Every structure is written in C-alpha cells, then in structure tokens.
Short mmCIF file of C-alpha atoms in Angstrom, two decimals:
data_model
loop_
_atom_site.label_atom_id
_atom_site.label_comp_id
_atom_site.label_asym_id
_atom_site.label_seq_id
_atom_site.Cartn_x
_atom_site.Cartn_y
_atom_site.Cartn_z
CA MET X 1 168.38 -126.62 -88.09
CA ALA X 2 165.64 -125.15 -85.06
CA LEU X 3 162.84 -127.94 -86.19
CA THR X 4 159.76 -127.08 -87.12
CA THR X 5 156.18 -125.56 -85.62
CA GLU X 6 154.98 -128.99 -86.23
CA GLN X 7 158.02 -130.77 -84.95
CA LEU X 8 158.01 -128.31 -81.66
CA ILE X 9 154.44 -129.37 -80.63
CA LYS X 10 154.48 -133.04 -81.60
CA ARG X 11 157.42 -133.46 -79.22
CA LEU X 12 155.81 -131.48 -76.45
CA GLU X 13 152.79 -133.36 -75.55
CA VAL X 14 152.44 -134.38 -72.48
CA PRO X 15 154.05 -137.87 -71.42
CA THR X 16 151.41 -141.07 -71.64
CA SER X 17 154.67 -143.01 -70.71
CA ARG X 18 157.60 -144.20 -69.04
CA VAL X 19 159.74 -142.00 -70.28
CA ARG X 20 164.19 -141.83 -70.37
CA ALA X 21 165.43 -138.87 -68.28
CA VAL X 22 168.37 -137.08 -66.27
CA LEU X 23 168.57 -134.71 -63.34
CA ASP X 24 169.69 -131.49 -63.21
CA THR X 25 170.08 -130.76 -59.66
CA ASP X 26 171.56 -127.71 -57.15
CA THR X 27 170.82 -130.59 -54.23
CA TYR X 28 172.57 -129.05 -51.42
CA ASN X 29 171.18 -125.86 -51.54
CA GLU X 30 168.07 -126.17 -50.20
CA ILE X 31 165.92 -129.15 -49.14
CA ASP X 32 163.83 -129.71 -52.23
CA ASP X 33 166.04 -131.26 -54.42
CA GLN X 34 166.81 -134.06 -51.80
CA PHE X 35 162.63 -134.99 -52.21
CA ALA X 36 163.01 -134.81 -56.09
CA VAL X 37 165.97 -136.64 -55.95
CA VAL X 38 164.00 -139.14 -54.26
CA TYR X 39 160.86 -139.09 -55.95
CA SER X 40 162.29 -139.73 -59.28
CA LEU X 41 164.13 -143.12 -57.09
CA LEU X 42 160.67 -143.85 -56.90
CA SER X 43 158.88 -143.54 -59.78
CA SER X 44 160.50 -145.82 -62.45
CA GLU X 45 157.32 -147.25 -63.78
CA LYS X 46 157.12 -143.45 -65.53
CA LEU X 47 160.67 -142.56 -65.00
CA GLN X 48 163.81 -144.42 -66.28
CA MET X 49 166.69 -142.51 -64.30
CA GLU X 50 169.40 -142.48 -66.05
CA ALA X 51 171.52 -139.58 -65.15
CA PHE X 52 171.81 -137.36 -62.16
CA TYR X 53 174.12 -133.71 -62.62
CA ALA X 54 175.36 -131.58 -59.94
CA ALA X 55 174.26 -127.39 -60.63
CA PRO X 56 176.26 -124.97 -60.21
CA PHE X 57 174.54 -121.88 -57.46
CA HIS X 58 176.40 -119.73 -55.45
CA ASN X 59 174.04 -117.48 -51.94
CA GLU X 60 175.04 -117.88 -48.45
CA LEU X 61 176.09 -121.76 -48.46
CA SER X 62 178.02 -122.07 -50.61
CA ASP X 63 181.27 -119.86 -51.54
CA GLY X 64 180.79 -119.70 -55.18
CA PRO X 65 179.51 -121.74 -58.22
CA LYS X 66 181.85 -123.98 -58.01
CA ASP X 67 181.65 -124.88 -54.56
CA GLY X 68 177.61 -124.25 -54.45
CA MET X 69 178.14 -127.25 -57.46
CA GLU X 70 180.73 -129.46 -55.99
CA LYS X 71 178.51 -129.06 -52.49
CA SER X 72 175.65 -130.32 -54.38
CA PHE X 73 177.50 -133.18 -56.10
CA ASP X 74 178.81 -134.43 -52.89
CA GLU X 75 175.33 -134.64 -51.41
CA LEU X 76 173.50 -136.36 -54.52
CA ARG X 77 175.85 -138.93 -54.09
CA ARG X 78 174.93 -139.44 -50.34
CA ILE X 79 171.01 -139.39 -51.12
CA LEU X 80 171.76 -141.67 -54.32
CA GLU X 81 174.08 -143.96 -51.86
CA ILE X 82 171.00 -144.12 -49.12
CA MET X 83 168.57 -145.76 -51.97
CA GLY X 84 171.48 -147.85 -53.31
CA VAL X 85 172.04 -146.80 -56.30
CA GLN X 86 175.25 -144.93 -55.69
CA GLU X 87 176.75 -147.71 -58.61
CA SER X 88 173.75 -148.39 -61.14
CA ILE X 89 172.84 -145.07 -61.83
CA PRO X 90 175.95 -142.51 -62.55
CA SER X 91 176.14 -138.50 -60.84
CA TYR X 92 178.21 -136.22 -62.48
CA ARG X 93 179.78 -133.03 -61.83
CA GLY X 94 178.16 -129.77 -63.48
CA SER X 95 179.68 -126.30 -64.38
CA ASP X 96 181.38 -124.90 -62.13
CA ALA X 97 181.31 -121.21 -63.28
CA TYR X 98 178.05 -119.45 -65.15
CA MET X 99 178.38 -118.46 -68.57
CA PRO X 100 180.35 -115.68 -69.10
CA ASP X 101 178.60 -114.17 -72.32
CA PRO X 102 175.84 -115.39 -74.67
CA THR X 103 178.25 -117.75 -76.65
CA THR X 104 180.74 -119.18 -74.74
CA PRO X 105 179.65 -123.08 -73.57
CA VAL X 106 180.75 -123.64 -69.62
CA GLU X 107 182.58 -127.13 -70.33
CA SER X 108 181.90 -130.22 -67.66
CA GLU X 109 180.95 -134.12 -67.36
CA GLY X 110 177.78 -133.00 -67.02
CA ALA X 111 177.78 -131.16 -69.79
CA ARG X 112 179.40 -133.62 -72.01
CA ASP X 113 177.67 -137.00 -70.16
CA LEU X 114 174.47 -134.87 -70.95
CA VAL X 115 175.70 -134.29 -75.31
CA LYS X 116 176.88 -138.07 -75.35
CA ARG X 117 173.57 -139.16 -74.42
CA ALA X 118 171.17 -136.79 -76.26
CA MET X 119 172.42 -137.29 -79.49
CA ALA X 120 173.04 -141.54 -78.59
CA SER X 121 168.71 -140.89 -78.10
CA SER X 122 166.54 -141.28 -80.85
CA ALA X 123 163.51 -138.00 -82.01
CA ASP X 124 161.29 -140.86 -81.57
CA ASP X 125 161.85 -141.56 -77.68
CA PRO X 126 163.72 -138.40 -77.02
CA LEU X 127 166.04 -138.53 -73.50
CA TYR X 128 163.65 -135.86 -71.21
CA VAL X 129 166.47 -133.13 -68.47
CA VAL X 130 164.99 -132.10 -66.01
CA SER X 131 166.12 -128.83 -64.52
CA ILE X 132 165.90 -127.57 -61.22
CA GLY X 133 167.84 -125.61 -60.60
CA ALA X 134 170.61 -122.95 -62.54
CA ILE X 135 170.00 -124.67 -65.96
CA THR X 136 173.75 -123.39 -67.03
CA ASN X 137 175.15 -127.17 -68.13
CA ILE X 138 171.74 -127.89 -69.89
CA ALA X 139 172.83 -124.19 -72.17
CA SER X 140 176.01 -125.21 -72.06
CA ALA X 141 174.93 -129.15 -73.76
CA ILE X 142 173.26 -126.63 -76.63
CA LEU X 143 175.89 -124.38 -77.27
CA MET X 144 178.42 -127.45 -77.38
CA GLU X 145 176.35 -129.99 -79.85
CA PRO X 146 173.08 -127.63 -81.34
CA ALA X 147 172.02 -130.55 -82.20
CA ILE X 148 170.87 -131.98 -79.37
CA ILE X 149 167.70 -129.93 -79.39
CA HIS X 150 166.43 -132.32 -81.73
CA LYS X 151 166.89 -135.02 -79.32
CA ILE X 152 165.97 -133.77 -75.95
CA VAL X 153 162.69 -131.96 -73.91
CA VAL X 154 163.75 -130.32 -71.56
CA VAL X 155 161.74 -129.53 -67.88
CA TRP X 156 162.93 -127.17 -66.37
CA LEU X 157 161.98 -124.96 -62.57
CA GLY X 158 162.66 -122.06 -63.51
CA GLY X 159 161.49 -118.54 -62.98
CA HIS X 160 157.90 -116.88 -61.56
CA ALA X 161 154.69 -117.40 -63.66
CA LEU X 162 153.64 -115.18 -66.39
CA HIS X 163 151.91 -112.98 -65.23
CA TRP X 164 154.27 -112.13 -61.38
CA LYS X 165 155.07 -108.48 -61.13
CA ASP X 166 158.91 -109.49 -62.65
CA THR X 167 160.79 -113.33 -62.83
CA LYS X 168 163.67 -112.54 -60.59
CA GLU X 169 163.56 -116.63 -59.21
CA PHE X 170 166.70 -117.93 -57.95
CA ASN X 171 167.16 -121.14 -60.53
CA LEU X 172 166.71 -117.77 -63.38
CA LYS X 173 168.78 -115.24 -62.06
CA GLN X 174 172.42 -117.16 -61.19
CA ASP X 175 172.35 -117.45 -64.91
CA LEU X 176 170.82 -114.23 -67.37
CA HIS X 177 172.91 -115.64 -70.43
CA ALA X 178 171.95 -119.74 -69.80
CA SER X 179 168.25 -119.15 -69.35
CA ARG X 180 167.83 -116.76 -72.28
CA LEU X 181 169.35 -119.52 -74.08
CA VAL X 182 167.79 -121.74 -72.83
CA LEU X 183 164.27 -120.19 -73.80
CA ASP X 184 166.27 -118.60 -77.22
CA SER X 185 167.48 -122.14 -78.66
CA GLY X 186 163.57 -123.57 -79.83
CA VAL X 187 165.30 -126.23 -77.63
CA PRO X 188 161.76 -128.96 -76.78
CA LEU X 189 160.78 -126.79 -73.04
CA VAL X 190 158.71 -127.64 -69.95
CA LEU X 191 158.04 -124.33 -68.26
CA ILE X 192 157.18 -124.58 -64.72
CA PRO X 193 157.05 -121.29 -63.45
CA CYS X 194 158.12 -121.21 -58.92
CA LYS X 195 155.72 -118.24 -57.81
CA GLY X 196 152.27 -118.60 -58.73
CA VAL X 197 152.56 -122.32 -59.77
CA ALA X 198 155.00 -124.38 -57.63
CA SER X 199 154.80 -122.49 -55.03
CA HIS X 200 151.38 -123.95 -54.22
CA LEU X 201 153.68 -127.36 -53.65
CA SER X 202 154.15 -126.29 -49.34
CA THR X 203 154.10 -128.79 -46.79
CA SER X 204 155.00 -128.84 -42.68
CA LEU X 205 157.08 -130.97 -40.52
CA SER X 206 153.84 -132.49 -39.49
CA GLU X 207 153.61 -134.03 -42.18
CA ILE X 208 156.49 -135.38 -43.04
CA ARG X 209 156.71 -136.57 -39.90
CA ASP X 210 153.24 -139.04 -39.92
CA TYR X 211 153.95 -139.62 -43.88
CA VAL X 212 158.19 -139.27 -44.18
CA LYS X 213 159.94 -140.12 -41.40
CA GLU X 214 159.41 -144.22 -41.03
CA SER X 215 160.09 -145.28 -44.96
CA GLY X 216 163.01 -146.19 -43.88
CA PRO X 217 167.14 -145.14 -43.48
CA ILE X 218 165.72 -142.29 -46.82
CA GLY X 219 163.14 -141.53 -45.25
CA GLU X 220 164.32 -140.50 -41.77
CA TYR X 221 167.20 -138.12 -43.79
CA LEU X 222 164.83 -136.07 -45.61
CA TYR X 223 163.03 -135.88 -42.33
CA GLU X 224 166.04 -134.62 -40.47
CA THR X 225 166.60 -132.68 -43.38
CA TYR X 226 163.31 -130.57 -42.71
CA LYS X 227 163.37 -130.06 -39.39
CA ASN X 228 167.24 -128.40 -39.54
CA CYS X 229 165.65 -126.36 -41.89
CA LYS X 230 164.15 -124.03 -39.85
CA ALA X 231 164.44 -123.83 -35.91
CA ASP X 232 160.84 -123.38 -35.27
CA HIS X 233 158.46 -125.05 -36.94
CA TYR X 234 155.63 -123.83 -35.14
CA ALA X 235 153.07 -122.46 -37.81
CA TYR X 236 155.82 -123.20 -40.10
CA SER X 237 154.80 -124.44 -44.00
CA ARG X 238 157.71 -124.62 -46.50
CA VAL X 239 157.66 -124.25 -50.04
CA ILE X 240 158.99 -128.31 -51.42
CA TRP X 241 158.25 -126.75 -55.18
CA ASP X 242 161.09 -128.79 -56.83
CA ILE X 243 159.25 -131.99 -57.43
CA SER X 244 157.17 -130.37 -59.72
CA ALA X 245 159.42 -131.10 -62.98
CA ILE X 246 159.41 -135.10 -61.65
CA ALA X 247 155.67 -134.93 -60.80
CA TYR X 248 155.91 -133.55 -64.57
CA LEU X 249 156.52 -136.56 -65.90
CA VAL X 250 154.75 -139.66 -63.44
CA GLN X 251 151.36 -137.23 -64.30
CA SER X 252 150.87 -134.35 -66.20
CA ASP X 253 147.29 -134.54 -65.30
CA TRP X 254 148.51 -132.78 -62.13
CA LEU X 255 149.57 -130.01 -63.43
CA PRO X 256 147.99 -128.47 -66.23
CA SER X 257 149.61 -126.74 -68.93
CA THR X 258 149.02 -125.01 -72.47
CA LEU X 259 150.91 -124.21 -74.95
CA VAL X 260 151.87 -120.70 -75.42
CA HIS X 261 155.29 -118.21 -76.86
CA SER X 262 158.55 -118.47 -75.73
CA PRO X 263 158.73 -115.59 -73.29
CA LEU X 264 161.72 -113.03 -73.28
CA ILE X 265 164.38 -111.82 -70.12
CA SER X 266 164.14 -108.36 -69.60
CA GLU X 267 167.97 -107.10 -68.53
CA ASP X 268 165.44 -106.31 -65.41
CA PHE X 269 163.95 -109.64 -64.87
CA ARG X 270 160.40 -109.41 -66.11
CA TRP X 271 158.87 -111.49 -68.29
CA SER X 272 157.61 -110.20 -71.85
CA SER X 273 155.64 -112.11 -74.96
CA ASP X 274 156.40 -112.00 -78.79
CA SER X 275 153.66 -113.97 -80.43
CA ASN X 276 155.56 -114.57 -83.63
CA ARG X 277 158.89 -116.80 -81.22
CA HIS X 278 158.37 -120.80 -80.89
CA PHE X 279 156.28 -122.63 -78.61
CA ILE X 280 157.20 -124.04 -75.11
CA ARG X 281 154.89 -126.04 -72.45
CA TYR X 282 154.13 -124.17 -69.86
CA VAL X 283 152.33 -125.14 -66.61
CA HIS X 284 149.66 -122.59 -64.99
CA ASP X 285 149.02 -125.01 -61.85
CA VAL X 286 149.98 -128.16 -59.54
CA LYS X 287 147.50 -130.58 -57.80
CA ARG X 288 149.40 -129.99 -54.38
CA ASP X 289 147.95 -132.87 -52.47
CA ASP X 290 147.39 -135.53 -55.34
CA ILE X 291 151.74 -134.76 -56.11
CA PHE X 292 152.46 -135.55 -52.30
CA ARG X 293 149.78 -138.28 -51.61
CA ASP X 294 152.04 -140.10 -54.94
CA LEU X 295 155.02 -138.64 -53.32
CA PHE X 296 154.76 -140.50 -49.58
CA THR X 297 152.97 -143.26 -51.04
CA LYS X 298 155.86 -144.42 -53.05
CA MET X 299 158.26 -144.05 -50.05
CA LYS X 300 156.31 -146.15 -47.70
CA LEU X 301 155.60 -148.66 -49.80
CA ALA X 302 159.87 -149.09 -50.77
CA ALA X 303 160.13 -149.18 -47.41
CA ASP X 304 157.82 -151.92 -46.74
CA LYS X 305 159.29 -153.85 -49.74
#
C-alpha cells in the first residue's frame, strides 16, 4: 500500500536530528565515493552509520557490473580499515548485475540486509538509505519487500537537474529499470541531481593538499587518490559530488530543496513531468563552501584526537 500524500510529505521533511543511515556506493568508480564514505563516518553527530553496501558499475575501470561491485567492495573495505571501523560497521556485497526487467530484483547480501534493517525500523524512526551509485540494490530491496517504502527515506545522487537537456548521468543511466522503479514506487525520495546542482562541488589538488593531506592516514590516502586521478593538475579541478548526499543529512540548509512531483524518465533519458504523480524532495542548489569547510574541519579534528 502506498503512503498517503500526507504521510509522504511528513516523511520528506528535512531532517533536523540524528538519523540512522546506510550508504550504497560504487566506491571504486571515481574518487568522490571515498570522500563520501569518510564524511559519513566523521559526521556521527548527525549520522549513525549502520552498514555500507557495494553497488555495481561498468565502465573502463571494470569488466562488467559484477567486477565493478567487487572492486567497490574491496575499496570500501580498505577505507573502513583505514578509518578503524571495519569490524564495527558491516559492509556487504551488492548486486552483481543490473535489473533485467522492471519486476525482477537482483538479490544480494546488501539488498537482503537493507530489507532486514528497514523492516526492523519504526515508521517514526525511518532508516535513511543514501545512494551514490546505480540504484540497483535499493530498487531490488523494494521489489523483494515492498513494505519497506513505509520504513525508509532514500537520498539519491542521480540524474541531472530537471531543466537539463537530458539526464544521461552515470548513476541513473546504468540501470534504467531500477531508476524508474525508485521514482515510480512512491518511496520517500530526496533527489540530488549531478549536473546543474552537485556539480558545484568542485575542488583542486592544491585545496586537498592544504586541508586534507595532513589529516592522518585517511587524509594521506584521499590526497594520493586525488593526485593519481590526473596526470596534469595545472588549472584542473574535479567534482567531488558524492559528498552532497551526506551533507544533506548533516545540514540540509546547505542543500536548498523543494517538493516536486516525481519526474518520469523517457527511453532516451529525458525528464518529463506529470502533476498527478506523488511528491519527492528535489535539491536545486548546494552551498559549496559550507560543505567543504565542514568536511575539512572534521578531518582535521579527527586527526588531532
């Protein structure tokens, strides 16, 4: 049974207190996922991280979705080990393929754990499911147990801004069936677009060297990861957009948002609207400096302890 409009709007209120959360990440795909994992762990005043899931991806860094997921799982475990939480916060392998059709889930350790954690949650204390990759794991969990839409709030970095000419964004276009399912399911959803919104979260090697490198072993790791992503850093900046999904839960004022009707995705990856559809929360801006300042400050404080 779908949430009523009143229930959905209530669930989509911006979080003001500490929340329970899981993070679904294609950690090996780019270098921004690593920053997001670290940011989530350093933001314990607002996030109680319960689990991490490896998401599938397929590009020049992987032989296919399964290989991408396995590499992401290994990278995720590496970061958790550096942060000293590998034994205290579980991590799970996710889907080894994309959804083959709109009604068939891809079962995995991650999807099963999500269902279990969601169903153990109270509607008054929903589990926040943060996704910064292809949303296959979350869509599969919803198909496996549709009742979880009453127990969770999904925060997804996916697609481009609604005014963009298309929405051929990596997270969204990898698994069109999963992306459509999440947008159609009526699950409480906070959508953070990439181009036009999170794309403002750009930084440079100089900034990472000045404010991250000296922040202990994880700071050195993030610095080396950033440095190695490009041979020539002269006049170069890179978007670390995955941290936007964490920042929304840390301080929603840094990501101004509004309620909109859930958009539709065409076969050629374009947005369209229908005022009869349910509401989602749509982030339309980011306060870049506030977000990076918070991340850099937390990394230094953690290193100084």
